[in-house]
CSV table of C-alpha atoms in Angstrom, one decimal:
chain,number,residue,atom,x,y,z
A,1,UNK,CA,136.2,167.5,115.1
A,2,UNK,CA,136.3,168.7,111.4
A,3,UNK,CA,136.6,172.4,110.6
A,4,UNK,CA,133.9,174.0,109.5
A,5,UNK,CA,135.2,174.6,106.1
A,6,UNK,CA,135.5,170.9,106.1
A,7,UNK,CA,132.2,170.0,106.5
A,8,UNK,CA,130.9,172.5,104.0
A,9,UNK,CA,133.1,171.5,101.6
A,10,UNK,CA,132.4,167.1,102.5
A,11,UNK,CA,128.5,169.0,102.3
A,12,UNK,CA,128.8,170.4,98.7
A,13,UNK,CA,130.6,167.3,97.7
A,14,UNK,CA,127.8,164.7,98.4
A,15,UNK,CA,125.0,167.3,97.5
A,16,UNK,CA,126.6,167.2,94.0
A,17,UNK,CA,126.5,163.4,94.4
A,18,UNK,CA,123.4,163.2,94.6
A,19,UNK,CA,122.1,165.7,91.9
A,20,UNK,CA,124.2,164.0,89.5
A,21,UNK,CA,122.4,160.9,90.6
A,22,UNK,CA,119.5,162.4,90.3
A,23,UNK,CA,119.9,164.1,86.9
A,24,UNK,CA,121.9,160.3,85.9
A,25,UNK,CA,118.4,158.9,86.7
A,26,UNK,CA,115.9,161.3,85.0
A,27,UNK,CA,117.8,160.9,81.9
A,28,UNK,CA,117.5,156.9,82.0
A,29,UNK,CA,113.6,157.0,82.4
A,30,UNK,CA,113.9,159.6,79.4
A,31,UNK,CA,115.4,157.6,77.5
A,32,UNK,CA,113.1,154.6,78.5
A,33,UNK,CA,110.3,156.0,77.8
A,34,UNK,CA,111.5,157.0,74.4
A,35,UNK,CA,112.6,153.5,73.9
A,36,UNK,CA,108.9,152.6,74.8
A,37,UNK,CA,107.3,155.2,72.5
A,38,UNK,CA,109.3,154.1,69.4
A,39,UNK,CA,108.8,150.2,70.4
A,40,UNK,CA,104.9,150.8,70.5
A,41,UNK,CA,105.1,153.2,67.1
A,42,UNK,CA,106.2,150.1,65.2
A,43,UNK,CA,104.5,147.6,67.1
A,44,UNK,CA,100.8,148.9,67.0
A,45,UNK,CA,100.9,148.5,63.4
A,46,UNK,CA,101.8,145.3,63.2
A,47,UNK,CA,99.6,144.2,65.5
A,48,UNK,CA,96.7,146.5,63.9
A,49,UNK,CA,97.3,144.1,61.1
A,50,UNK,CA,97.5,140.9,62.9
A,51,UNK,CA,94.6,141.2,64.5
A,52,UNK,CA,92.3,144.5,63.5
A,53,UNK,CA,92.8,143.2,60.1
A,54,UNK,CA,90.6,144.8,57.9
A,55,UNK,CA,88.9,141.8,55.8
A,56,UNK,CA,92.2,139.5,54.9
A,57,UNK,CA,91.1,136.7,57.8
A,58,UNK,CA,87.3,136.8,56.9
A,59,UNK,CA,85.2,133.7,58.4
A,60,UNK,CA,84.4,131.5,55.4
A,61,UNK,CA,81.4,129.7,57.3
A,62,UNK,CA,82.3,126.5,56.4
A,63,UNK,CA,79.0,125.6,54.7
A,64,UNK,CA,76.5,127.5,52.3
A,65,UNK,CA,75.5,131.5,53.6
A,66,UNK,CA,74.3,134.3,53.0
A,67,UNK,CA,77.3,137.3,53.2
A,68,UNK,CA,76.2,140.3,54.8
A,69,UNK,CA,77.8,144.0,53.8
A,70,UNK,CA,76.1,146.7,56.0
A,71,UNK,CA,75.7,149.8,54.4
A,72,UNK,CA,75.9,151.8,57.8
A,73,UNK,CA,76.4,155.7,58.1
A,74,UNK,CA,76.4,159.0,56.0
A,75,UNK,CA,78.3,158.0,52.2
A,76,UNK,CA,80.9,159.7,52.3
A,77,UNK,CA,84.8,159.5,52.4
A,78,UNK,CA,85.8,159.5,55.7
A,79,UNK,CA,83.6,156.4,56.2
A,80,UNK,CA,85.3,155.0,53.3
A,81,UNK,CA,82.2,154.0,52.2
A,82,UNK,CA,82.6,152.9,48.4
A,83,UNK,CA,85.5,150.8,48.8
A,84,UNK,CA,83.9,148.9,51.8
A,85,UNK,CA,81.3,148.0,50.1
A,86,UNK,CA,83.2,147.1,46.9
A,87,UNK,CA,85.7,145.1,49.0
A,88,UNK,CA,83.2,143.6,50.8
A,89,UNK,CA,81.7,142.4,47.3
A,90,UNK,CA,84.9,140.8,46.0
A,91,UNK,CA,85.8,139.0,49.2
A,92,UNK,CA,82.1,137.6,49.4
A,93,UNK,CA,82.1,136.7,45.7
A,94,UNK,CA,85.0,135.1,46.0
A,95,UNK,CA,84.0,133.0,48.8
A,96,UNK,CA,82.8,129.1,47.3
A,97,UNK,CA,79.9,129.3,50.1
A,98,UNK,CA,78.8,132.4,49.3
A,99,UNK,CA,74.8,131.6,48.2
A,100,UNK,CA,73.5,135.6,48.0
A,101,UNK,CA,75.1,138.7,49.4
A,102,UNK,CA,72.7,140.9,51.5
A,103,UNK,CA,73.6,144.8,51.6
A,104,UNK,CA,72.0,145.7,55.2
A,105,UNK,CA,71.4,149.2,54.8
A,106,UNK,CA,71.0,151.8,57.3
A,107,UNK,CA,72.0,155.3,55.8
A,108,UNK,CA,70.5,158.5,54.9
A,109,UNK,CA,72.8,158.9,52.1
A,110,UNK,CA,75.6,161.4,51.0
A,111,UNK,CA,77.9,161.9,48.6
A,112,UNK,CA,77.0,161.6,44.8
A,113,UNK,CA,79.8,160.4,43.5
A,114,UNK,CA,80.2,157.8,46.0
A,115,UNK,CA,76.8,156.1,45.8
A,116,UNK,CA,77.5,156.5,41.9
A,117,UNK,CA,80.1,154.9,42.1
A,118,UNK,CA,79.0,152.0,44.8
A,119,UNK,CA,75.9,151.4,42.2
A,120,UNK,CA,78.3,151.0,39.5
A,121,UNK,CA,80.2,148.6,41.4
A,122,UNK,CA,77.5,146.7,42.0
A,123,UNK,CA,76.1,146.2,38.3
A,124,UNK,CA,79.4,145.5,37.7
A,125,UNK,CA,80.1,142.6,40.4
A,126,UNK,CA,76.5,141.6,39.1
A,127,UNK,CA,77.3,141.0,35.2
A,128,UNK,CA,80.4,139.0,36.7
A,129,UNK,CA,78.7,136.9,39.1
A,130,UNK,CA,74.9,136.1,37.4
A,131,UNK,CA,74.3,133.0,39.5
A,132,UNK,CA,74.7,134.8,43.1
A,133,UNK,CA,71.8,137.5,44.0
A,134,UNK,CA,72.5,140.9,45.7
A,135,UNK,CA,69.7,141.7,48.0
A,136,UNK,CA,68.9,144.4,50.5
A,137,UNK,CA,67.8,144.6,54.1
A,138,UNK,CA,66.7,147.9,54.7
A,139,UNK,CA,66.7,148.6,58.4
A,140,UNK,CA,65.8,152.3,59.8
A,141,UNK,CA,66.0,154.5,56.7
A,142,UNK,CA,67.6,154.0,53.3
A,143,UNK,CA,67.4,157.2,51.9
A,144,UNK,CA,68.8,159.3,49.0
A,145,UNK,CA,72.0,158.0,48.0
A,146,UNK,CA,71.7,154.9,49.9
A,147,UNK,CA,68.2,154.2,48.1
A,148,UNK,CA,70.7,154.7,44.9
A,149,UNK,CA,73.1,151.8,45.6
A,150,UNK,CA,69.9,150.0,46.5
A,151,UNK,CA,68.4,150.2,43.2
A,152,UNK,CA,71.4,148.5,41.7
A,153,UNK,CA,70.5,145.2,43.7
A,154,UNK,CA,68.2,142.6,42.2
A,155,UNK,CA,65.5,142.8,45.4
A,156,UNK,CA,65.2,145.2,48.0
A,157,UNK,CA,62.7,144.5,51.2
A,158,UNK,CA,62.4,146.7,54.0
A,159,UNK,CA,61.0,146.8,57.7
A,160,UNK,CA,57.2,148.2,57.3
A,161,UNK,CA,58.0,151.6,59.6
A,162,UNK,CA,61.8,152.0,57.2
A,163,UNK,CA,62.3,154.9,55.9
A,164,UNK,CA,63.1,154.9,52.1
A,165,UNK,CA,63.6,157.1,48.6
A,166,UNK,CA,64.0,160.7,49.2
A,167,UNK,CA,65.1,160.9,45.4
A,168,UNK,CA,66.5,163.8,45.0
A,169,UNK,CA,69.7,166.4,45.3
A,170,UNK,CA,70.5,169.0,48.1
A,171,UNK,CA,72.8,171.8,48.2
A,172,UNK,CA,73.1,173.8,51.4
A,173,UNK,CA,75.0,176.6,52.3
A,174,UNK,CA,74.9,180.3,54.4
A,175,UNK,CA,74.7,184.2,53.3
A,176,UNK,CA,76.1,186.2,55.2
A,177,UNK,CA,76.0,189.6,53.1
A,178,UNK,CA,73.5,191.2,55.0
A,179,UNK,CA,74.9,190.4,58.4
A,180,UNK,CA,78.1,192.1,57.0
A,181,UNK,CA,76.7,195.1,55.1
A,182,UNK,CA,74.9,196.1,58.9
A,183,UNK,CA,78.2,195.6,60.8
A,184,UNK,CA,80.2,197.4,58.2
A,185,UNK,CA,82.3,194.7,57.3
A,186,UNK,CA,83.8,194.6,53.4
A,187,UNK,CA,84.8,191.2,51.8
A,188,UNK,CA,87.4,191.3,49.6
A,189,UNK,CA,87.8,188.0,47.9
A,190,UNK,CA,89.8,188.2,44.4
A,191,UNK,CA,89.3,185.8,41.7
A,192,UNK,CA,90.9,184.4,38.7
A,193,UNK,CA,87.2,183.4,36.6
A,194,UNK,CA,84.0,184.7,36.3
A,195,UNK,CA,82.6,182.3,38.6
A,196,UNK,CA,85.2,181.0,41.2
A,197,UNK,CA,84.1,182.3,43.9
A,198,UNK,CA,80.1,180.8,42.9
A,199,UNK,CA,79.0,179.6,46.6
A,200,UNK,CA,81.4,182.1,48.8
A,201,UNK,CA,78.8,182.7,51.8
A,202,UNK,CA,80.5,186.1,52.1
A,203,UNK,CA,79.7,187.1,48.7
A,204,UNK,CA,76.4,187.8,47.0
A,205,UNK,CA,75.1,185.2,44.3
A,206,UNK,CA,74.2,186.7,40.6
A,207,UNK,CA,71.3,185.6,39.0
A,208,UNK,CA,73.7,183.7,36.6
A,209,UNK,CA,75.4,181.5,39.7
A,210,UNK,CA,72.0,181.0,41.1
A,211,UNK,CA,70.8,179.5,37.6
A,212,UNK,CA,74.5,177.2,37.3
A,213,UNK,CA,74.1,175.9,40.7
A,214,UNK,CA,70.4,175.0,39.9
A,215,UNK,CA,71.6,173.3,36.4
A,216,UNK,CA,74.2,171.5,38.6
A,217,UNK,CA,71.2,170.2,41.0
A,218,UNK,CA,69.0,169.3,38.1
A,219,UNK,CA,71.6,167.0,35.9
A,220,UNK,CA,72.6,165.3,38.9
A,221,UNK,CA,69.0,164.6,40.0
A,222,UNK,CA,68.2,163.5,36.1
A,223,UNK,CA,71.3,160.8,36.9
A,224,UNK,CA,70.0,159.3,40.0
A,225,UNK,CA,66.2,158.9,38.6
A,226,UNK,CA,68.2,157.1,35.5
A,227,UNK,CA,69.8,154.6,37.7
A,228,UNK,CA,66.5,154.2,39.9
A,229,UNK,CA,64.7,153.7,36.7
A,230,UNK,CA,67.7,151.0,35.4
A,231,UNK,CA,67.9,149.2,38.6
A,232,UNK,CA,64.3,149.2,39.3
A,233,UNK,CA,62.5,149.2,35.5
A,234,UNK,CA,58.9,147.9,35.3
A,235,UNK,CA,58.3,147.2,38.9
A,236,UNK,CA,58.3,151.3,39.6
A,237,UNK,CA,54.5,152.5,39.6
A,238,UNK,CA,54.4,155.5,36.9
A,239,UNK,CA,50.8,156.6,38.7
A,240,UNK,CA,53.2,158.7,41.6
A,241,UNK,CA,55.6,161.0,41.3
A,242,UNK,CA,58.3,159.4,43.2
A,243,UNK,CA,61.4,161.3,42.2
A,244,UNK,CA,60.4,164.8,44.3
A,245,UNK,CA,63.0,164.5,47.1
A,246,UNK,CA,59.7,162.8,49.6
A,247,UNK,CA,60.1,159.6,51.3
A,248,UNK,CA,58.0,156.7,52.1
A,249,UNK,CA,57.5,153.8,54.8
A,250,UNK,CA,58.2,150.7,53.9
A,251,UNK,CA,54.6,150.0,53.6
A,252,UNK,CA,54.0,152.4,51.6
A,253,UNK,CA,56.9,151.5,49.0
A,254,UNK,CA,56.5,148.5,48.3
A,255,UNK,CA,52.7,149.2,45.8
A,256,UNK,CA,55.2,152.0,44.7
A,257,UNK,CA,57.5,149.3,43.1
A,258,UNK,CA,60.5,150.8,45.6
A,259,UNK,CA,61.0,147.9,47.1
A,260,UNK,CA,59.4,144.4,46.5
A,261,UNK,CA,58.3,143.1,50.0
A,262,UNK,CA,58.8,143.5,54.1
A,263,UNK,CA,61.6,141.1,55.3
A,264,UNK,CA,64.7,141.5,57.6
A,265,UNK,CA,68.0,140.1,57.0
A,266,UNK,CA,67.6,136.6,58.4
A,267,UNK,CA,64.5,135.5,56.7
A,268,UNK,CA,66.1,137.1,53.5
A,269,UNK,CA,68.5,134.4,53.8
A,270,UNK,CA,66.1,131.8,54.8
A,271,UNK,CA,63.2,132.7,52.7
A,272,UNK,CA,65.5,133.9,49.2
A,273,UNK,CA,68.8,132.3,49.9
A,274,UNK,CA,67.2,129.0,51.7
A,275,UNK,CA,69.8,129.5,54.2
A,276,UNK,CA,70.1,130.2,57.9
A,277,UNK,CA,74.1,131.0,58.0
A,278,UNK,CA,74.7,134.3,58.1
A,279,UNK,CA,78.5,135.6,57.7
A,280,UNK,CA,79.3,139.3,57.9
A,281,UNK,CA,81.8,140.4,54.9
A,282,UNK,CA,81.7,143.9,55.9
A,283,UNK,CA,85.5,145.5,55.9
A,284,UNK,CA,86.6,146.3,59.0
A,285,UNK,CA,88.7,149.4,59.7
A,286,UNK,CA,92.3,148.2,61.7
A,287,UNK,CA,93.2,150.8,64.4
A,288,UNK,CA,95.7,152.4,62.8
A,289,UNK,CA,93.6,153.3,59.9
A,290,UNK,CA,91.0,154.2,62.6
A,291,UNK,CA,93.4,156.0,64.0
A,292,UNK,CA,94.6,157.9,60.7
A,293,UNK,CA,90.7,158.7,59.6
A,294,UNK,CA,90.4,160.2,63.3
A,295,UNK,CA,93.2,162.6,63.0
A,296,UNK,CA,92.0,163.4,59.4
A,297,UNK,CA,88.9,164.1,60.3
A,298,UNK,CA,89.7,166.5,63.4
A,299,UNK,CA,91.4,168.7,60.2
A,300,UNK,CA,88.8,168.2,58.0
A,301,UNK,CA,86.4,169.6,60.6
A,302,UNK,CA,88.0,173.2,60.2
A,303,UNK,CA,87.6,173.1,56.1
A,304,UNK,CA,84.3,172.9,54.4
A,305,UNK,CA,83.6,174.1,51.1
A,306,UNK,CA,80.6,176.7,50.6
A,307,UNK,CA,78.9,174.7,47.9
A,308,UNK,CA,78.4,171.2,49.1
A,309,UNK,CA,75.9,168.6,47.2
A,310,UNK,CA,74.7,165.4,48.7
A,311,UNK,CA,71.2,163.5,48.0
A,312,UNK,CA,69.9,164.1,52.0
């Protein structure tokens, strides 16, 4: 029989054996799995590409249609919305089958700058392309700045319970001076300009700011009644004030001369385009741009500004 030493000694031996192993084998599925991670970090964009493509691969419909470009959402950037619907433009446009393009809206509006700029796209595409109409469909509601890329088009028909026009400006924000002056609590914000710190919620508002921010609200409101008016021009009824912020049901609008009948997006197509194909030419996101716009936005959550401006 072995000592005892021996067999504490044969003990250690095979216990270090099999730690090693052990350690030996959780570094291989370490390394594995890292392996797998970078793998799938250059693979998922490739494939996002392949197959979440985001309007390279569109279906051409093989024979005359009508190409659909939803207007979908709040306008603003992390919906990408300008660019989609300015992609979605050229890829229809340059489509031989394309017979109309039909905007199907369904947006309460947003940013400014982006309907701005998405009406200007659109007059633009327009000039370029004189032979091919731009219609809309308005669905639910088509407010504000939706109802401001609307105007560019050459018709816009609506569901009879829609929701249009609301043309004017908003600017929202909080005070919180009075809050602070009862809890005792002193803001110290230091500035380089009179009025850089115009729409801090923890600072009180001069009578000057208030005035600037209102001049702000008015030109901008002055530019969307321009475009309305451009867009629209004799078929808006003078008779009503329609440029006070209120909206209207489609019913109602269309005496108004804000839109110039009740239709949907198929008989659009039938009815103006004499078509029954309908191809959708709106851009879609690929997952890794998903992705990207997800992460983006989880920041973005953290850092509004005090002095936002949108039409809704």
């Amino acid at each position: 029989m072995n000592e005892p030493w021996e067999r504490d000694v044969i003990e250690k031996t095979l216990l270090a054996a099999v730690t090693e192993q052990r350690r030996a084998r959780r570094w291989a599925i370490f390394f594995r799995l890292t392996w797998l991670a970078v793998i799938l970090l250059v693979a998922l964009p490739l494939f996002a590409s392949w197959f979440g493509n985001s309007n390279d691969s569109l279906p051409a419909g093989g024979r005359p249609h009508a190409a659909v470009i939803d207007i979908n959402g709040v306008i603003n950037s992390e919906n990408d919305s300008a660019r989609k619907i300015s992609d979605g433009l050229k890829n229809a446009y340059k489509d031989p089958n394309t017979r109309g393009i039909i905007l199907r809206a369904n947006s309460p509006g947003g940013s400014p700058v982006l309907s701005g700029m998405a009406y200007d796209e659109i007059r633009r595409q327009k000039a370029l392309h004189p032979d091919i109409p731009v219609l809309v469909a308005v669905e639910e509601v088509c407010a504000s700045g939706c109802y401001y890329i609307a105007s560019a088009a050459d018709k816009i028909f609506a569901n009879q319970a829609s929701i249009v026009g609301s043309i004017g400006v908003l600017s929202e924000g909080f005070g919180f001076t009075g809050a602070m002056e009862k809890l005792g609590i002193e803001r110290r914000l230091a500035t380089s300009g009179r009025d850089k710190g115009m729409g801090d919620p923890f600072s009180p508002q001069t009578p000057a700011q208030i005035s600037m921010r209102q001049e702000l609200l008015d030109t901008i409101h002055g530019q969307f009644i321009t475009a309305v008016r451009q867009g629209r021009g004799k078929r808006l009824q003078t008779g009503e004030d329609l440029f006070t912020g209120r909206v209207w049901l489609g019913s109602q609008a269309v005496p108004l001369g804000l839109i110039d009948g009740l239709s949907n997006v198929d008989a659009i197509a039938r009815e103006q385009l004499d078509t029954d194909n309908v191809v959708d030419f709106t851009p879609k996101d690929s997952f890794s741009s998903r992705l990207g716009k997800r992460l983006g936005m989880q920041i973005a959550d953290g850092v509004r500004d005090g002095l936002s401006m949108r039409w809704w």
